[in-house]
Amino acid sequence: QNGTLRFLLMLCMMHGAGFPHHALAQQGINNLWMGGFEDQSPPPWGGVDLDFMTGDLVIYTVDREIDFHRTSANITDAEGNLLFSTNGAYIANATGDTMLNGGGLSPCWYTSQYPEGLHLSQAVLILPNSNDSSQFVLFHGSYDDPAAGVALYLYMSFIDMDLDSGLGGVVSKNQVMISDTLNIGKITGVRHANGRDWWVLCHKQFTNIYYRLLVTPDGVYGPYQQAIGMVRHRDVGQVCFSPDGTRFAYYWGELDDLEVFDFDRCTGLLSNPTRILIDDSNTMGGVAFSTNSRYLYVSSVLDVYQYDTEASDIAGSMVHIAHWDSTYSPSPPFATVFD
């Protein structure tokens, strides 16, 4: 039950990389999920942490300086101690202060409007360096052209935790890795089959083209392109890899619905696209796999669905598992919906 809760919570929170999700959790580096706002008021205001370090979910409130809206990522050490976090506008160290050289991420009009934190899903992704536990790479983006509804850049920044007396510092920032008309957010990563490197994916808007980068301890290679599946429009959906890295899912509820692919962790290529139409008019939502990589969970604003990706008819395997129960917290209009 705790495992199910954990992955359903992924539908609402973006917190790191793909494969191997369960292995990362066992190491501790992915067991702390941070949310909420900079506020000294009592609950339900202020910051909130979801901690899985003991194996069970522990929820507690925190006073901190960083705000989290829709954009959120953080990473801890193997013992579960926070190293740093980001809300897409800046990077905060473990004390909550802006990390050395950690301000001014993804410079554009949009980030200047939300210096307290961005309102974009999956706009930040933290990856560790497999050869150096003090080194991390952050991939990030923004909303560069609101009129067109696109991101124009995928950025990369490097963090060295040996700087600033162990609080860390950014040694290079806002390096443009991809310059194109990209769908906002949906930056996701998965382990290469060699267990050392990473694949990072994002999508070119109004096409069926996926960009991918190969991240190694020696550098980043690409970008490479693959045209596959359906044309994706301007959307505010979500993507994810299965924990074993063999499947990839893309969901947006209004126009394009759900698409599931097979993924080759050696080549970084998608295959066998399967489109699944969902009778749901909601425009936003999330997607996540179960811990055994078989079941896929899709949340719209008001409903949650389960699909068996090993079924011969994935669409026909759909189980409607939840509908919003009309809960407001603390009171209307703050509806506790799925999204």
PDB file of N, CA and C in Angstrom, residues 245-336:
ATOM      1  N   GLY A 245      13.283   0.958 -16.805  1.00  0.00           N
ATOM      2  CA  GLY A 245      13.782   1.657 -17.972  1.00  0.00           C
ATOM      3  C   GLY A 245      13.360   1.091 -19.303  1.00  0.00           C
ATOM      4  N   THR A 246      12.431   0.147 -19.344  1.00  0.00           N
ATOM      5  CA  THR A 246      12.063  -0.506 -20.603  1.00  0.00           C
ATOM      6  C   THR A 246      10.858   0.141 -21.282  1.00  0.00           C
ATOM      7  N   ARG A 247      10.172   1.055 -20.575  1.00  0.00           N
ATOM      8  CA  ARG A 247       8.987   1.697 -21.153  1.00  0.00           C
ATOM      9  C   ARG A 247       9.011   3.189 -20.865  1.00  0.00           C
ATOM     10  N   PHE A 248       8.317   3.919 -21.737  1.00  0.00           N
ATOM     11  CA  PHE A 248       8.215   5.375 -21.629  1.00  0.00           C
ATOM     12  C   PHE A 248       6.769   5.749 -21.910  1.00  0.00           C
ATOM     13  N   ALA A 249       6.232   6.673 -21.134  1.00  0.00           N
ATOM     14  CA  ALA A 249       4.841   7.092 -21.290  1.00  0.00           C
ATOM     15  C   ALA A 249       4.754   8.606 -21.374  1.00  0.00           C
ATOM     16  N   TYR A 250       3.829   9.088 -22.197  1.00  0.00           N
ATOM     17  CA  TYR A 250       3.583  10.519 -22.386  1.00  0.00           C
ATOM     18  C   TYR A 250       2.074  10.717 -22.284  1.00  0.00           C
ATOM     19  N   TYR A 251       1.662  11.618 -21.393  1.00  0.00           N
ATOM     20  CA  TYR A 251       0.230  11.858 -21.199  1.00  0.00           C
ATOM     21  C   TYR A 251      -0.089  13.344 -21.218  1.00  0.00           C
ATOM     22  N   TRP A 252      -1.111  13.681 -21.982  1.00  0.00           N
ATOM     23  CA  TRP A 252      -1.774  14.980 -21.871  1.00  0.00           C
ATOM     24  C   TRP A 252      -3.249  14.753 -22.143  1.00  0.00           C
ATOM     25  N   GLY A 253      -4.103  15.249 -21.262  1.00  0.00           N
ATOM     26  CA  GLY A 253      -5.487  14.810 -21.258  1.00  0.00           C
ATOM     27  C   GLY A 253      -6.431  15.440 -22.243  1.00  0.00           C
ATOM     28  N   GLU A 254      -6.105  16.610 -22.813  1.00  0.00           N
ATOM     29  CA  GLU A 254      -7.116  17.309 -23.607  1.00  0.00           C
ATOM     30  C   GLU A 254      -7.203  16.832 -25.044  1.00  0.00           C
ATOM     31  N   LEU A 255      -6.061  16.737 -25.713  1.00  0.00           N
ATOM     32  CA  LEU A 255      -6.075  16.505 -27.152  1.00  0.00           C
ATOM     33  C   LEU A 255      -5.353  15.232 -27.559  1.00  0.00           C
ATOM     34  N   ASP A 256      -4.238  14.923 -26.909  1.00  0.00           N
ATOM     35  CA  ASP A 256      -3.365  13.850 -27.377  1.00  0.00           C
ATOM     36  C   ASP A 256      -3.444  12.563 -26.566  1.00  0.00           C
ATOM     37  N   ASP A 257      -4.033  12.636 -25.362  1.00  0.00           N
ATOM     38  CA  ASP A 257      -4.225  11.453 -24.531  1.00  0.00           C
ATOM     39  C   ASP A 257      -2.898  10.777 -24.184  1.00  0.00           C
ATOM     40  N   LEU A 258      -2.929   9.443 -24.065  1.00  0.00           N
ATOM     41  CA  LEU A 258      -1.799   8.678 -23.546  1.00  0.00           C
ATOM     42  C   LEU A 258      -1.086   7.933 -24.670  1.00  0.00           C
ATOM     43  N   GLU A 259       0.241   7.902 -24.602  1.00  0.00           N
ATOM     44  CA  GLU A 259       1.021   7.111 -25.543  1.00  0.00           C
ATOM     45  C   GLU A 259       2.106   6.375 -24.754  1.00  0.00           C
ATOM     46  N   VAL A 260       2.234   5.072 -25.050  1.00  0.00           N
ATOM     47  CA  VAL A 260       3.201   4.221 -24.354  1.00  0.00           C
ATOM     48  C   VAL A 260       4.172   3.646 -25.378  1.00  0.00           C
ATOM     49  N   PHE A 261       5.469   3.669 -25.056  1.00  0.00           N
ATOM     50  CA  PHE A 261       6.518   3.172 -25.938  1.00  0.00           C
ATOM     51  C   PHE A 261       7.342   2.103 -25.215  1.00  0.00           C
ATOM     52  N   ASP A 262       8.016   1.273 -25.995  1.00  0.00           N
ATOM     53  CA  ASP A 262       9.139   0.497 -25.495  1.00  0.00           C
ATOM     54  C   ASP A 262      10.389   1.366 -25.608  1.00  0.00           C
ATOM     55  N   PHE A 263      11.378   1.105 -24.739  1.00  0.00           N
ATOM     56  CA  PHE A 263      12.606   1.898 -24.757  1.00  0.00           C
ATOM     57  C   PHE A 263      13.812   0.981 -24.659  1.00  0.00           C
ATOM     58  N   ASP A 264      14.820   1.267 -25.481  1.00  0.00           N
ATOM     59  CA  ASP A 264      16.069   0.512 -25.484  1.00  0.00           C
ATOM     60  C   ASP A 264      17.111   1.318 -24.727  1.00  0.00           C
ATOM     61  N   ARG A 265      17.524   0.828 -23.565  1.00  0.00           N
ATOM     62  CA  ARG A 265      18.465   1.568 -22.726  1.00  0.00           C
ATOM     63  C   ARG A 265      19.885   1.548 -23.287  1.00  0.00           C
ATOM     64  N   CYS A 266      20.155   0.695 -24.270  1.00  0.00           N
ATOM     65  CA  CYS A 266      21.472   0.694 -24.915  1.00  0.00           C
ATOM     66  C   CYS A 266      21.565   1.796 -25.975  1.00  0.00           C
ATOM     67  N   THR A 267      20.557   1.902 -26.821  1.00  0.00           N
ATOM     68  CA  THR A 267      20.587   2.843 -27.938  1.00  0.00           C
ATOM     69  C   THR A 267      19.904   4.169 -27.635  1.00  0.00           C
ATOM     70  N   GLY A 268      19.056   4.207 -26.602  1.00  0.00           N
ATOM     71  CA  GLY A 268      18.283   5.408 -26.310  1.00  0.00           C
ATOM     72  C   GLY A 268      17.118   5.617 -27.248  1.00  0.00           C
ATOM     73  N   LEU A 269      16.693   4.575 -27.946  1.00  0.00           N
ATOM     74  CA  LEU A 269      15.630   4.705 -28.946  1.00  0.00           C
ATOM     75  C   LEU A 269      14.296   4.168 -28.428  1.00  0.00           C
ATOM     76  N   LEU A 270      13.236   4.889 -28.789  1.00  0.00           N
ATOM     77  CA  LEU A 270      11.871   4.462 -28.523  1.00  0.00           C
ATOM     78  C   LEU A 270      11.380   3.572 -29.653  1.00  0.00           C
ATOM     79  N   SER A 271      10.380   2.711 -29.354  1.00  0.00           N
ATOM     80  CA  SER A 271       9.791   1.847 -30.373  1.00  0.00           C
ATOM     81  C   SER A 271       8.382   1.463 -29.946  1.00  0.00           C
ATOM     82  N   ASN A 272       7.640   0.863 -30.870  1.00  0.00           N
ATOM     83  CA  ASN A 272       6.306   0.309 -30.623  1.00  0.00           C
ATOM     84  C   ASN A 272       5.358   1.294 -29.929  1.00  0.00           C
ATOM     85  N   PRO A 273       5.135   2.476 -30.524  1.00  0.00           N
ATOM     86  CA  PRO A 273       4.204   3.429 -29.886  1.00  0.00           C
ATOM     87  C   PRO A 273       2.779   2.901 -29.878  1.00  0.00           C
ATOM     88  N   THR A 274       2.126   3.029 -28.738  1.00  0.00           N
ATOM     89  CA  THR A 274       0.725   2.629 -28.597  1.00  0.00           C
ATOM     90  C   THR A 274      -0.051   3.814 -28.044  1.00  0.00           C
ATOM     91  N   ARG A 275      -1.001   4.314 -28.840  1.00  0.00           N
ATOM     92  CA  ARG A 275      -1.817   5.442 -28.390  1.00  0.00           C
ATOM     93  C   ARG A 275      -3.081   4.920 -27.727  1.00  0.00           C
ATOM     94  N   ILE A 276      -3.420   5.513 -26.574  1.00  0.00           N
ATOM     95  CA  ILE A 276      -4.586   5.094 -25.796  1.00  0.00           C
ATOM     96  C   ILE A 276      -5.470   6.308 -25.573  1.00  0.00           C
ATOM     97  N   LEU A 277      -6.665   6.253 -26.121  1.00  0.00           N
ATOM     98  CA  LEU A 277      -7.617   7.349 -25.951  1.00  0.00           C
ATOM     99  C   LEU A 277      -8.313   7.202 -24.603  1.00  0.00           C
ATOM    100  N   ILE A 278      -8.450   8.323 -23.891  1.00  0.00           N
ATOM    101  CA  ILE A 278      -9.080   8.333 -22.580  1.00  0.00           C
ATOM    102  C   ILE A 278     -10.279   9.269 -22.627  1.00  0.00           C
ATOM    103  N   ASP A 279     -11.437   8.773 -22.234  1.00  0.00           N
ATOM    104  CA  ASP A 279     -12.667   9.558 -22.261  1.00  0.00           C
ATOM    105  C   ASP A 279     -12.695  10.494 -21.060  1.00  0.00           C
ATOM    106  N   ASP A 280     -11.917  11.558 -21.156  1.00  0.00           N
ATOM    107  CA  ASP A 280     -11.752  12.487 -20.039  1.00  0.00           C
ATOM    108  C   ASP A 280     -11.416  13.848 -20.632  1.00  0.00           C
ATOM    109  N   SER A 281     -12.171  14.869 -20.262  1.00  0.00           N
ATOM    110  CA  SER A 281     -11.996  16.188 -20.860  1.00  0.00           C
ATOM    111  C   SER A 281     -11.010  17.066 -20.098  1.00  0.00           C
ATOM    112  N   ASN A 282     -10.416  16.551 -19.020  1.00  0.00           N
ATOM    113  CA  ASN A 282      -9.487  17.365 -18.239  1.00  0.00           C
ATOM    114  C   ASN A 282      -8.217  17.653 -19.029  1.00  0.00           C
ATOM    115  N   THR A 283      -7.654  18.838 -18.825  1.00  0.00           N
ATOM    116  CA  THR A 283      -6.546  19.301 -19.657  1.00  0.00           C
ATOM    117  C   THR A 283      -5.180  19.086 -19.032  1.00  0.00           C
ATOM    118  N   MET A 284      -5.105  18.690 -17.776  1.00  0.00           N
ATOM    119  CA  MET A 284      -3.814  18.537 -17.109  1.00  0.00           C
ATOM    120  C   MET A 284      -3.764  17.190 -16.406  1.00  0.00           C
ATOM    121  N   GLY A 285      -2.556  16.800 -15.978  1.00  0.00           N
ATOM    122  CA  GLY A 285      -2.471  15.551 -15.248  1.00  0.00           C
ATOM    123  C   GLY A 285      -1.077  14.984 -15.231  1.00  0.00           C
ATOM    124  N   GLY A 286      -0.961  13.769 -14.676  1.00  0.00           N
ATOM    125  CA  GLY A 286       0.340  13.139 -14.515  1.00  0.00           C
ATOM    126  C   GLY A 286       0.307  11.680 -14.886  1.00  0.00           C
ATOM    127  N   VAL A 287       1.500  11.073 -14.937  1.00  0.00           N
ATOM    128  CA  VAL A 287       1.617   9.678 -15.320  1.00  0.00           C
ATOM    129  C   VAL A 287       2.783   9.066 -14.553  1.00  0.00           C
ATOM    130  N   ALA A 288       2.633   7.805 -14.094  1.00  0.00           N
ATOM    131  CA  ALA A 288       3.687   7.114 -13.343  1.00  0.00           C
ATOM    132  C   ALA A 288       3.494   5.610 -13.441  1.00  0.00           C
ATOM    133  N   PHE A 289       4.598   4.880 -13.336  1.00  0.00           N
ATOM    134  CA  PHE A 289       4.567   3.421 -13.357  1.00  0.00           C
ATOM    135  C   PHE A 289       4.600   2.853 -11.943  1.00  0.00           C
ATOM    136  N   SER A 290       4.096   1.639 -11.809  1.00  0.00           N
ATOM    137  CA  SER A 290       4.216   0.901 -10.552  1.00  0.00           C
ATOM    138  C   SER A 290       5.654   0.453 -10.356  1.00  0.00           C
ATOM    139  N   THR A 291       5.978   0.007  -9.144  1.00  0.00           N
ATOM    140  CA  THR A 291       7.358  -0.381  -8.835  1.00  0.00           C
ATOM    141  C   THR A 291       7.840  -1.566  -9.668  1.00  0.00           C
ATOM    142  N   ASN A 292       6.918  -2.433 -10.117  1.00  0.00           N
ATOM    143  CA  ASN A 292       7.339  -3.570 -10.934  1.00  0.00           C
ATOM    144  C   ASN A 292       7.335  -3.257 -12.429  1.00  0.00           C
ATOM    145  N   SER A 293       7.080  -1.991 -12.789  1.00  0.00           N
ATOM    146  CA  SER A 293       7.139  -1.485 -14.167  1.00  0.00           C
ATOM    147  C   SER A 293       6.015  -2.004 -15.058  1.00  0.00           C
ATOM    148  N   ARG A 294       5.069  -2.714 -14.496  1.00  0.00           N
ATOM    149  CA  ARG A 294       4.003  -3.274 -15.324  1.00  0.00           C
ATOM    150  C   ARG A 294       2.803  -2.343 -15.445  1.00  0.00           C
ATOM    151  N   TYR A 295       2.376  -1.771 -14.331  1.00  0.00           N
ATOM    152  CA  TYR A 295       1.131  -1.000 -14.329  1.00  0.00           C
ATOM    153  C   TYR A 295       1.436   0.488 -14.470  1.00  0.00           C
ATOM    154  N   LEU A 296       0.608   1.138 -15.274  1.00  0.00           N
ATOM    155  CA  LEU A 296       0.765   2.558 -15.535  1.00  0.00           C
ATOM    156  C   LEU A 296      -0.431   3.296 -14.951  1.00  0.00           C
ATOM    157  N   TYR A 297      -0.151   4.360 -14.198  1.00  0.00           N
ATOM    158  CA  TYR A 297      -1.199   5.148 -13.559  1.00  0.00           C
ATOM    159  C   TYR A 297      -1.267   6.522 -14.207  1.00  0.00           C
ATOM    160  N   VAL A 298      -2.458   6.925 -14.581  1.00  0.00           N
ATOM    161  CA  VAL A 298      -2.704   8.211 -15.220  1.00  0.00           C
ATOM    162  C   VAL A 298      -3.683   8.994 -14.361  1.00  0.00           C
ATOM    163  N   SER A 299      -3.316  10.225 -14.021  1.00  0.00           N
ATOM    164  CA  SER A 299      -4.231  11.063 -13.255  1.00  0.00           C
ATOM    165  C   SER A 299      -4.603  12.283 -14.071  1.00  0.00           C
ATOM    166  N   SER A 300      -5.901  12.495 -14.247  1.00  0.00           N
ATOM    167  CA  SER A 300      -6.384  13.769 -14.750  1.00  0.00           C
ATOM    168  C   SER A 300      -6.647  14.648 -13.532  1.00  0.00           C
ATOM    169  N   VAL A 301      -7.370  15.716 -13.706  1.00  0.00           N
ATOM    170  CA  VAL A 301      -7.667  16.575 -12.563  1.00  0.00           C
ATOM    171  C   VAL A 301      -8.583  15.863 -11.571  1.00  0.00           C
ATOM    172  N   LEU A 302      -9.564  15.127 -12.080  1.00  0.00           N
ATOM    173  CA  LEU A 302     -10.597  14.568 -11.216  1.00  0.00           C
ATOM    174  C   LEU A 302     -10.555  13.054 -11.090  1.00  0.00           C
ATOM    175  N   ASP A 303      -9.807  12.355 -11.946  1.00  0.00           N
ATOM    176  CA  ASP A 303      -9.862  10.897 -11.980  1.00  0.00           C
ATOM    177  C   ASP A 303      -8.470  10.287 -12.107  1.00  0.00           C
ATOM    178  N   VAL A 304      -8.351   9.013 -11.653  1.00  0.00           N
ATOM    179  CA  VAL A 304      -7.113   8.245 -11.790  1.00  0.00           C
ATOM    180  C   VAL A 304      -7.442   6.911 -12.449  1.00  0.00           C
ATOM    181  N   TYR A 305      -6.613   6.524 -13.428  1.00  0.00           N
ATOM    182  CA  TYR A 305      -6.820   5.295 -14.193  1.00  0.00           C
ATOM    183  C   TYR A 305      -5.579   4.409 -14.098  1.00  0.00           C
ATOM    184  N   GLN A 306      -5.794   3.099 -14.155  1.00  0.00           N
ATOM    185  CA  GLN A 306      -4.693   2.136 -14.178  1.00  0.00           C
ATOM    186  C   GLN A 306      -4.731   1.357 -15.481  1.00  0.00           C
ATOM    187  N   TYR A 307      -3.526   1.113 -16.072  1.00  0.00           N
ATOM    188  CA  TYR A 307      -3.399   0.328 -17.301  1.00  0.00           C
ATOM    189  C   TYR A 307      -2.342  -0.749 -17.096  1.00  0.00           C
ATOM    190  N   ASP A 308      -2.585  -1.922 -17.680  1.00  0.00           N
ATOM    191  CA  ASP A 308      -1.641  -3.028 -17.647  1.00  0.00           C
ATOM    192  C   ASP A 308      -0.836  -2.993 -18.939  1.00  0.00           C
ATOM    193  N   THR A 309       0.429  -2.582 -18.873  1.00  0.00           N
ATOM    194  CA  THR A 309       1.227  -2.437 -20.084  1.00  0.00           C
ATOM    195  C   THR A 309       1.661  -3.772 -20.665  1.00  0.00           C
ATOM    196  N   GLU A 310       1.439  -4.876 -19.933  1.00  0.00           N
ATOM    197  CA  GLU A 310       1.754  -6.196 -20.469  1.00  0.00           C
ATOM    198  C   GLU A 310       0.541  -6.857 -21.118  1.00  0.00           C
ATOM    199  N   ALA A 311      -0.615  -6.209 -21.063  1.00  0.00           N
ATOM    200  CA  ALA A 311      -1.823  -6.765 -21.675  1.00  0.00           C
ATOM    201  C   ALA A 311      -1.739  -6.650 -23.195  1.00  0.00           C
ATOM    202  N   SER A 312      -2.378  -7.587 -23.901  1.00  0.00           N
ATOM    203  CA  SER A 312      -2.406  -7.516 -25.363  1.00  0.00           C
ATOM    204  C   SER A 312      -3.198  -6.311 -25.839  1.00  0.00           C
ATOM    205  N   ASP A 313      -4.166  -5.891 -25.043  1.00  0.00           N
ATOM    206  CA  ASP A 313      -4.953  -4.691 -25.313  1.00  0.00           C
ATOM    207  C   ASP A 313      -4.805  -3.757 -24.111  1.00  0.00           C
ATOM    208  N   ILE A 314      -3.820  -2.859 -24.180  1.00  0.00           N
ATOM    209  CA  ILE A 314      -3.549  -1.990 -23.035  1.00  0.00           C
ATOM    210  C   ILE A 314      -4.736  -1.098 -22.730  1.00  0.00           C
ATOM    211  N   ALA A 315      -5.338  -0.548 -23.780  1.00  0.00           N
ATOM    212  CA  ALA A 315      -6.497   0.326 -23.577  1.00  0.00           C
ATOM    213  C   ALA A 315      -7.640  -0.424 -22.905  1.00  0.00           C
ATOM    214  N   GLY A 316      -7.837  -1.677 -23.299  1.00  0.00           N
ATOM    215  CA  GLY A 316      -8.909  -2.478 -22.731  1.00  0.00           C
ATOM    216  C   GLY A 316      -8.672  -2.908 -21.303  1.00  0.00           C
ATOM    217  N   SER A 317      -7.426  -2.767 -20.826  1.00  0.00           N
ATOM    218  CA  SER A 317      -7.111  -3.172 -19.453  1.00  0.00           C
ATOM    219  C   SER A 317      -7.411  -2.067 -18.441  1.00  0.00           C
ATOM    220  N   MET A 318      -7.918  -0.932 -18.904  1.00  0.00           N
ATOM    221  CA  MET A 318      -8.112   0.229 -18.033  1.00  0.00           C
ATOM    222  C   MET A 318      -9.033  -0.078 -16.853  1.00  0.00           C
ATOM    223  N   VAL A 319      -8.585   0.343 -15.666  1.00  0.00           N
ATOM    224  CA  VAL A 319      -9.400   0.276 -14.454  1.00  0.00           C
ATOM    225  C   VAL A 319      -9.496   1.692 -13.901  1.00  0.00           C
ATOM    226  N   HIS A 320     -10.730   2.159 -13.705  1.00  0.00           N
ATOM    227  CA  HIS A 320     -10.938   3.488 -13.106  1.00  0.00           C
ATOM    228  C   HIS A 320     -10.837   3.317 -11.594  1.00  0.00           C
ATOM    229  N   ILE A 321      -9.732   3.816 -11.001  1.00  0.00           N
ATOM    230  CA  ILE A 321      -9.464   3.484  -9.599  1.00  0.00           C
ATOM    231  C   ILE A 321      -9.786   4.610  -8.627  1.00  0.00           C
ATOM    232  N   ALA A 322     -10.021   5.829  -9.122  1.00  0.00           N
ATOM    233  CA  ALA A 322     -10.316   6.906  -8.169  1.00  0.00           C
ATOM    234  C   ALA A 322     -11.028   8.054  -8.857  1.00  0.00           C
ATOM    235  N   HIS A 323     -11.913   8.715  -8.109  1.00  0.00           N
ATOM    236  CA  HIS A 323     -12.558   9.951  -8.533  1.00  0.00           C
ATOM    237  C   HIS A 323     -12.494  10.934  -7.375  1.00  0.00           C
ATOM    238  N   TRP A 324     -12.310  12.189  -7.698  1.00  0.00           N
ATOM    239  CA  TRP A 324     -12.210  13.217  -6.663  1.00  0.00           C
ATOM    240  C   TRP A 324     -13.406  13.137  -5.721  1.00  0.00           C
ATOM    241  N   ASP A 325     -13.117  13.179  -4.408  1.00  0.00           N
ATOM    242  CA  ASP A 325     -14.165  12.984  -3.404  1.00  0.00           C
ATOM    243  C   ASP A 325     -14.721  14.297  -2.862  1.00  0.00           C
ATOM    244  N   SER A 326     -14.512  15.388  -3.597  1.00  0.00           N
ATOM    245  CA  SER A 326     -15.039  16.711  -3.230  1.00  0.00           C
ATOM    246  C   SER A 326     -14.366  17.303  -2.002  1.00  0.00           C
ATOM    247  N   THR A 327     -13.152  16.856  -1.692  1.00  0.00           N
ATOM    248  CA  THR A 327     -12.419  17.396  -0.552  1.00  0.00           C
ATOM    249  C   THR A 327     -11.790  18.741  -0.908  1.00  0.00           C
ATOM    250  N   TYR A 328     -11.939  19.706   0.013  1.00  0.00           N
ATOM    251  CA  TYR A 328     -11.247  20.987  -0.073  1.00  0.00           C
ATOM    252  C   TYR A 328     -10.371  21.126   1.170  1.00  0.00           C
ATOM    253  N   SER A 329      -9.133  21.617   0.964  1.00  0.00           N
ATOM    254  CA  SER A 329      -8.253  21.788   2.111  1.00  0.00           C
ATOM    255  C   SER A 329      -7.417  23.048   1.922  1.00  0.00           C
ATOM    256  N   PRO A 330      -7.469  24.022   2.842  1.00  0.00           N
ATOM    257  CA  PRO A 330      -8.249  23.966   4.088  1.00  0.00           C
ATOM    258  C   PRO A 330      -9.724  24.287   3.896  1.00  0.00           C
ATOM    259  N   SER A 331     -10.085  24.901   2.755  1.00  0.00           N
ATOM    260  CA  SER A 331     -11.468  25.285   2.506  1.00  0.00           C
ATOM    261  C   SER A 331     -11.585  25.667   1.037  1.00  0.00           C
ATOM    262  N   PRO A 332     -12.807  25.742   0.494  1.00  0.00           N
ATOM    263  CA  PRO A 332     -12.957  26.220  -0.885  1.00  0.00           C
ATOM    264  C   PRO A 332     -12.301  27.595  -1.035  1.00  0.00           C
ATOM    265  N   PRO A 333     -11.654  27.896  -2.171  1.00  0.00           N
ATOM    266  CA  PRO A 333     -11.667  27.108  -3.417  1.00  0.00           C
ATOM    267  C   PRO A 333     -10.486  26.156  -3.574  1.00  0.00           C
ATOM    268  N   PHE A 334      -9.802  25.772  -2.476  1.00  0.00           N
ATOM    269  CA  PHE A 334      -8.592  24.951  -2.570  1.00  0.00           C
ATOM    270  C   PHE A 334      -8.981  23.475  -2.647  1.00  0.00           C
ATOM    271  N   ALA A 335      -9.339  23.035  -3.838  1.00  0.00           N
ATOM    272  CA  ALA A 335      -9.774  21.657  -4.045  1.00  0.00           C
ATOM    273  C   ALA A 335      -8.573  20.718  -4.074  1.00  0.00           C
ATOM    274  N   THR A 336      -8.684  19.611  -3.345  1.00  0.00           N
ATOM    275  CA  THR A 336      -7.610  18.606  -3.305  1.00  0.00           C
ATOM    276  C   THR A 336      -7.845  17.606  -4.420  1.00  0.00           C
TER     277      THR A 336
END
